[in-house]
Amino acid sequence: MKSEAIPEVAISVKKSGSSTLKKMLSTYELYLFILPTVIYYIIFHYAPLYGIQLAFKDFIATEGIWGSPWVGLKHFKLFFSSHYFWELLRNTVGISLYALVAGFPMPIIFALMLNEISSKRYKKIVQTVAYAPHFISTVVMVGMLYIFLHPVYGIANSLIKVFGVQAVDFLNRPEYFKSIYVWSGIWQSTGWNSVIYFAALSSLDPEQHEAAIIDGATRLQRIWYINIPVIIPTAVILLILSAGGIMSVGFEKIYLMQTPLNANTSEVISTYVYKVGLQGARFSFTTAIGFFDSIINFILLIIVNRVAKSLSSTSLW
């Protein structure tokens, strides 16, 4: 029996493989369509993984990556024992959690509010106005912040002077940095991030609302019991992905907003890696820091995904 079963399994595997190949050849246009994306990820996301070994070596440019000597966990120990490790970690995690807690519900709330607008023309106007900030470049965005918050001629200080309050140099005050960074980002991204929630709400069957109205449900009850359950799976997936990037605070905006006076609250791991790695040419040391970042993000992704899976039926895997 065993000698007969093995050839049968081999034949079935061969047939399934050939049928899969035939299906791929019959729809080769689709594979050609995604080929540029696959090439992009291979070149810019997978090929650079070759350089991770720098985290465990003392890089010597003349020797190259392979020829540089192995030093084990030397750079990790140096980073963990440095006096700036806890400050960088506190600033990075603090800004990320602040942005996640304050910013994550905003697109959901905006999508729910936008969905309740009955006038299609007014809805389109609101959508256009809300989406527009997303297309403002980071440099222009920070320039706008410097203009609005300028201590002499800024709009913010002009308004508070009307009430007899002394002008405040917001961008140079360390205690205001995180709030300015987070809330300007929320203003810029809320409209665009609400698109996916609004798309989920548009798939909702209108008959559910009609039945709820007949049963006497109020607007808030319909939002709570009909609209919110529809977008919860999407929100959970996005929350998991956001939690997996807590250690990856955006570099450009923070770097442009940094000043010598707010450095103790604005210096995060990404800006430190740029200054030490590229400007200071300590490539092995900053590779170790980047590898540490990736490991922490991966662990957080696994944990949050496991928690989401245990609390609901929605998860990444």
PDB file of N, CA and C in Angstrom, residues 226-277:
ATOM      1  N   ILE A 226     -24.503  50.418  14.114  1.00  0.00           N
ATOM      2  CA  ILE A 226     -24.442  50.022  12.702  1.00  0.00           C
ATOM      3  C   ILE A 226     -23.123  50.456  12.060  1.00  0.00           C
ATOM      4  N   ASN A 227     -22.798  51.742  12.176  1.00  0.00           N
ATOM      5  CA  ASN A 227     -21.612  52.252  11.480  1.00  0.00           C
ATOM      6  C   ASN A 227     -20.303  51.792  12.112  1.00  0.00           C
ATOM      7  N   ILE A 228     -20.198  51.932  13.417  1.00  0.00           N
ATOM      8  CA  ILE A 228     -18.932  51.595  14.087  1.00  0.00           C
ATOM      9  C   ILE A 228     -18.565  50.119  13.928  1.00  0.00           C
ATOM     10  N   PRO A 229     -19.496  49.161  14.101  1.00  0.00           N
ATOM     11  CA  PRO A 229     -19.109  47.759  13.888  1.00  0.00           C
ATOM     12  C   PRO A 229     -18.578  47.464  12.482  1.00  0.00           C
ATOM     13  N   VAL A 230     -19.010  48.257  11.491  1.00  0.00           N
ATOM     14  CA  VAL A 230     -18.549  48.035  10.128  1.00  0.00           C
ATOM     15  C   VAL A 230     -17.073  48.408   9.971  1.00  0.00           C
ATOM     16  N   ILE A 231     -16.637  49.472  10.650  1.00  0.00           N
ATOM     17  CA  ILE A 231     -15.261  49.946  10.471  1.00  0.00           C
ATOM     18  C   ILE A 231     -14.296  49.384  11.512  1.00  0.00           C
ATOM     19  N   ILE A 232     -14.797  48.646  12.492  1.00  0.00           N
ATOM     20  CA  ILE A 232     -13.909  48.101  13.523  1.00  0.00           C
ATOM     21  C   ILE A 232     -12.836  47.174  12.939  1.00  0.00           C
ATOM     22  N   PRO A 233     -13.156  46.226  12.041  1.00  0.00           N
ATOM     23  CA  PRO A 233     -12.089  45.377  11.483  1.00  0.00           C
ATOM     24  C   PRO A 233     -10.983  46.174  10.793  1.00  0.00           C
ATOM     25  N   THR A 234     -11.367  47.193  10.027  1.00  0.00           N
ATOM     26  CA  THR A 234     -10.372  48.047   9.366  1.00  0.00           C
ATOM     27  C   THR A 234      -9.542  48.801  10.385  1.00  0.00           C
ATOM     28  N   ALA A 235     -10.188  49.321  11.429  1.00  0.00           N
ATOM     29  CA  ALA A 235      -9.477  50.063  12.464  1.00  0.00           C
ATOM     30  C   ALA A 235      -8.492  49.169  13.208  1.00  0.00           C
ATOM     31  N   VAL A 236      -8.876  47.932  13.462  1.00  0.00           N
ATOM     32  CA  VAL A 236      -7.985  47.008  14.174  1.00  0.00           C
ATOM     33  C   VAL A 236      -6.735  46.715  13.352  1.00  0.00           C
ATOM     34  N   ILE A 237      -6.904  46.465  12.056  1.00  0.00           N
ATOM     35  CA  ILE A 237      -5.756  46.198  11.190  1.00  0.00           C
ATOM     36  C   ILE A 237      -4.809  47.399  11.156  1.00  0.00           C
ATOM     37  N   LEU A 238      -5.363  48.595  11.005  1.00  0.00           N
ATOM     38  CA  LEU A 238      -4.531  49.800  10.963  1.00  0.00           C
ATOM     39  C   LEU A 238      -3.860  50.057  12.313  1.00  0.00           C
ATOM     40  N   LEU A 239      -4.538  49.721  13.401  1.00  0.00           N
ATOM     41  CA  LEU A 239      -3.941  49.882  14.722  1.00  0.00           C
ATOM     42  C   LEU A 239      -2.761  48.939  14.901  1.00  0.00           C
ATOM     43  N   ILE A 240      -2.899  47.713  14.428  1.00  0.00           N
ATOM     44  CA  ILE A 240      -1.792  46.752  14.515  1.00  0.00           C
ATOM     45  C   ILE A 240      -0.585  47.257  13.727  1.00  0.00           C
ATOM     46  N   LEU A 241      -0.829  47.740  12.525  1.00  0.00           N
ATOM     47  CA  LEU A 241       0.258  48.254  11.701  1.00  0.00           C
ATOM     48  C   LEU A 241       0.902  49.490  12.324  1.00  0.00           C
ATOM     49  N   SER A 242       0.091  50.342  12.931  1.00  0.00           N
ATOM     50  CA  SER A 242       0.625  51.537  13.588  1.00  0.00           C
ATOM     51  C   SER A 242       1.478  51.160  14.800  1.00  0.00           C
ATOM     52  N   ALA A 243       1.016  50.160  15.559  1.00  0.00           N
ATOM     53  CA  ALA A 243       1.781  49.712  16.727  1.00  0.00           C
ATOM     54  C   ALA A 243       3.110  49.114  16.310  1.00  0.00           C
ATOM     55  N   GLY A 244       3.155  48.513  15.109  1.00  0.00           N
ATOM     56  CA  GLY A 244       4.403  47.943  14.625  1.00  0.00           C
ATOM     57  C   GLY A 244       5.405  48.971  14.139  1.00  0.00           C
ATOM     58  N   GLY A 245       5.042  50.246  14.170  1.00  0.00           N
ATOM     59  CA  GLY A 245       5.967  51.297  13.752  1.00  0.00           C
ATOM     60  C   GLY A 245       6.199  52.340  14.821  1.00  0.00           C
ATOM     61  N   ILE A 246       6.011  51.959  16.080  1.00  0.00           N
ATOM     62  CA  ILE A 246       6.151  52.914  17.179  1.00  0.00           C
ATOM     63  C   ILE A 246       7.572  53.470  17.266  1.00  0.00           C
ATOM     64  N   MET A 247       8.558  52.644  16.981  1.00  0.00           N
ATOM     65  CA  MET A 247       9.949  53.098  17.081  1.00  0.00           C
ATOM     66  C   MET A 247      10.407  53.854  15.845  1.00  0.00           C
ATOM     67  N   SER A 248       9.559  53.927  14.827  1.00  0.00           N
ATOM     68  CA  SER A 248       9.945  54.564  13.564  1.00  0.00           C
ATOM     69  C   SER A 248       9.269  55.920  13.427  1.00  0.00           C
ATOM     70  N   VAL A 249       9.697  56.867  14.220  1.00  0.00           N
ATOM     71  CA  VAL A 249       9.148  58.222  14.137  1.00  0.00           C
ATOM     72  C   VAL A 249       9.703  58.894  12.884  1.00  0.00           C
ATOM     73  N   GLY A 250       8.850  59.621  12.174  1.00  0.00           N
ATOM     74  CA  GLY A 250       9.272  60.283  10.946  1.00  0.00           C
ATOM     75  C   GLY A 250      10.490  61.169  11.152  1.00  0.00           C
ATOM     76  N   PHE A 251      11.446  61.070  10.241  1.00  0.00           N
ATOM     77  CA  PHE A 251      12.707  61.792  10.391  1.00  0.00           C
ATOM     78  C   PHE A 251      12.620  63.243   9.917  1.00  0.00           C
ATOM     79  N   GLU A 252      12.071  63.460   8.719  1.00  0.00           N
ATOM     80  CA  GLU A 252      12.192  64.761   8.078  1.00  0.00           C
ATOM     81  C   GLU A 252      11.589  65.893   8.906  1.00  0.00           C
ATOM     82  N   LYS A 253      10.368  65.707   9.345  1.00  0.00           N
ATOM     83  CA  LYS A 253       9.670  66.782  10.048  1.00  0.00           C
ATOM     84  C   LYS A 253      10.335  67.113  11.377  1.00  0.00           C
ATOM     85  N   ILE A 254      10.714  66.080  12.123  1.00  0.00           N
ATOM     86  CA  ILE A 254      11.371  66.319  13.408  1.00  0.00           C
ATOM     87  C   ILE A 254      12.706  67.016  13.203  1.00  0.00           C
ATOM     88  N   TYR A 255      13.446  66.584  12.203  1.00  0.00           N
ATOM     89  CA  TYR A 255      14.763  67.182  11.952  1.00  0.00           C
ATOM     90  C   TYR A 255      14.631  68.656  11.572  1.00  0.00           C
ATOM     91  N   LEU A 256      13.620  68.985  10.769  1.00  0.00           N
ATOM     92  CA  LEU A 256      13.416  70.367  10.353  1.00  0.00           C
ATOM     93  C   LEU A 256      12.912  71.239  11.497  1.00  0.00           C
ATOM     94  N   MET A 257      12.203  70.635  12.451  1.00  0.00           N
ATOM     95  CA  MET A 257      11.670  71.402  13.577  1.00  0.00           C
ATOM     96  C   MET A 257      12.668  71.545  14.724  1.00  0.00           C
ATOM     97  N   GLN A 258      13.759  70.814  14.676  1.00  0.00           N
ATOM     98  CA  GLN A 258      14.723  70.837  15.780  1.00  0.00           C
ATOM     99  C   GLN A 258      15.474  72.161  15.848  1.00  0.00           C
ATOM    100  N   THR A 259      15.679  72.613  17.067  1.00  0.00           N
ATOM    101  CA  THR A 259      16.540  73.764  17.348  1.00  0.00           C
ATOM    102  C   THR A 259      17.406  73.402  18.546  1.00  0.00           C
ATOM    103  N   PRO A 260      18.493  74.111  18.777  1.00  0.00           N
ATOM    104  CA  PRO A 260      19.331  73.806  19.947  1.00  0.00           C
ATOM    105  C   PRO A 260      18.580  73.903  21.278  1.00  0.00           C
ATOM    106  N   LEU A 261      17.512  74.706  21.318  1.00  0.00           N
ATOM    107  CA  LEU A 261      16.788  74.904  22.570  1.00  0.00           C
ATOM    108  C   LEU A 261      15.780  73.797  22.861  1.00  0.00           C
ATOM    109  N   ASN A 262      15.290  73.115  21.831  1.00  0.00           N
ATOM    110  CA  ASN A 262      14.314  72.050  22.082  1.00  0.00           C
ATOM    111  C   ASN A 262      14.893  70.655  21.862  1.00  0.00           C
ATOM    112  N   ALA A 263      16.217  70.554  21.748  1.00  0.00           N
ATOM    113  CA  ALA A 263      16.861  69.283  21.409  1.00  0.00           C
ATOM    114  C   ALA A 263      16.625  68.195  22.451  1.00  0.00           C
ATOM    115  N   ASN A 264      16.466  68.565  23.707  1.00  0.00           N
ATOM    116  CA  ASN A 264      16.299  67.531  24.743  1.00  0.00           C
ATOM    117  C   ASN A 264      14.967  66.798  24.651  1.00  0.00           C
ATOM    118  N   THR A 265      13.990  67.358  23.937  1.00  0.00           N
ATOM    119  CA  THR A 265      12.713  66.657  23.738  1.00  0.00           C
ATOM    120  C   THR A 265      12.483  66.266  22.280  1.00  0.00           C
ATOM    121  N   SER A 266      13.286  66.803  21.359  1.00  0.00           N
ATOM    122  CA  SER A 266      13.069  66.536  19.932  1.00  0.00           C
ATOM    123  C   SER A 266      14.054  65.526  19.356  1.00  0.00           C
ATOM    124  N   GLU A 267      15.113  65.222  20.064  1.00  0.00           N
ATOM    125  CA  GLU A 267      16.085  64.260  19.536  1.00  0.00           C
ATOM    126  C   GLU A 267      15.546  62.848  19.671  1.00  0.00           C
ATOM    127  N   VAL A 268      15.299  62.210  18.540  1.00  0.00           N
ATOM    128  CA  VAL A 268      14.783  60.839  18.522  1.00  0.00           C
ATOM    129  C   VAL A 268      15.811  59.949  17.839  1.00  0.00           C
ATOM    130  N   ILE A 269      15.523  58.655  17.799  1.00  0.00           N
ATOM    131  CA  ILE A 269      16.499  57.702  17.281  1.00  0.00           C
ATOM    132  C   ILE A 269      16.814  57.970  15.813  1.00  0.00           C
ATOM    133  N   SER A 270      15.800  58.288  15.011  1.00  0.00           N
ATOM    134  CA  SER A 270      16.032  58.492  13.580  1.00  0.00           C
ATOM    135  C   SER A 270      16.936  59.695  13.311  1.00  0.00           C
ATOM    136  N   THR A 271      16.740  60.797  14.023  1.00  0.00           N
ATOM    137  CA  THR A 271      17.600  61.961  13.822  1.00  0.00           C
ATOM    138  C   THR A 271      18.999  61.704  14.364  1.00  0.00           C
ATOM    139  N   TYR A 272      19.093  60.963  15.456  1.00  0.00           N
ATOM    140  CA  TYR A 272      20.404  60.634  16.012  1.00  0.00           C
ATOM    141  C   TYR A 272      21.195  59.743  15.059  1.00  0.00           C
ATOM    142  N   VAL A 273      20.511  58.780  14.435  1.00  0.00           N
ATOM    143  CA  VAL A 273      21.172  57.901  13.472  1.00  0.00           C
ATOM    144  C   VAL A 273      21.705  58.711  12.299  1.00  0.00           C
ATOM    145  N   TYR A 274      20.939  59.685  11.833  1.00  0.00           N
ATOM    146  CA  TYR A 274      21.393  60.522  10.721  1.00  0.00           C
ATOM    147  C   TYR A 274      22.645  61.324  11.106  1.00  0.00           C
ATOM    148  N   LYS A 275      22.602  61.926  12.272  1.00  0.00           N
ATOM    149  CA  LYS A 275      23.723  62.771  12.675  1.00  0.00           C
ATOM    150  C   LYS A 275      24.988  61.961  12.942  1.00  0.00           C
ATOM    151  N   VAL A 276      24.820  60.836  13.634  1.00  0.00           N
ATOM    152  CA  VAL A 276      25.990  60.027  13.991  1.00  0.00           C
ATOM    153  C   VAL A 276      26.432  59.145  12.832  1.00  0.00           C
ATOM    154  N   GLY A 277      25.459  58.562  12.122  1.00  0.00           N
ATOM    155  CA  GLY A 277      25.804  57.621  11.068  1.00  0.00           C
ATOM    156  C   GLY A 277      26.310  58.278   9.808  1.00  0.00           C
TER     157      GLY A 277
END
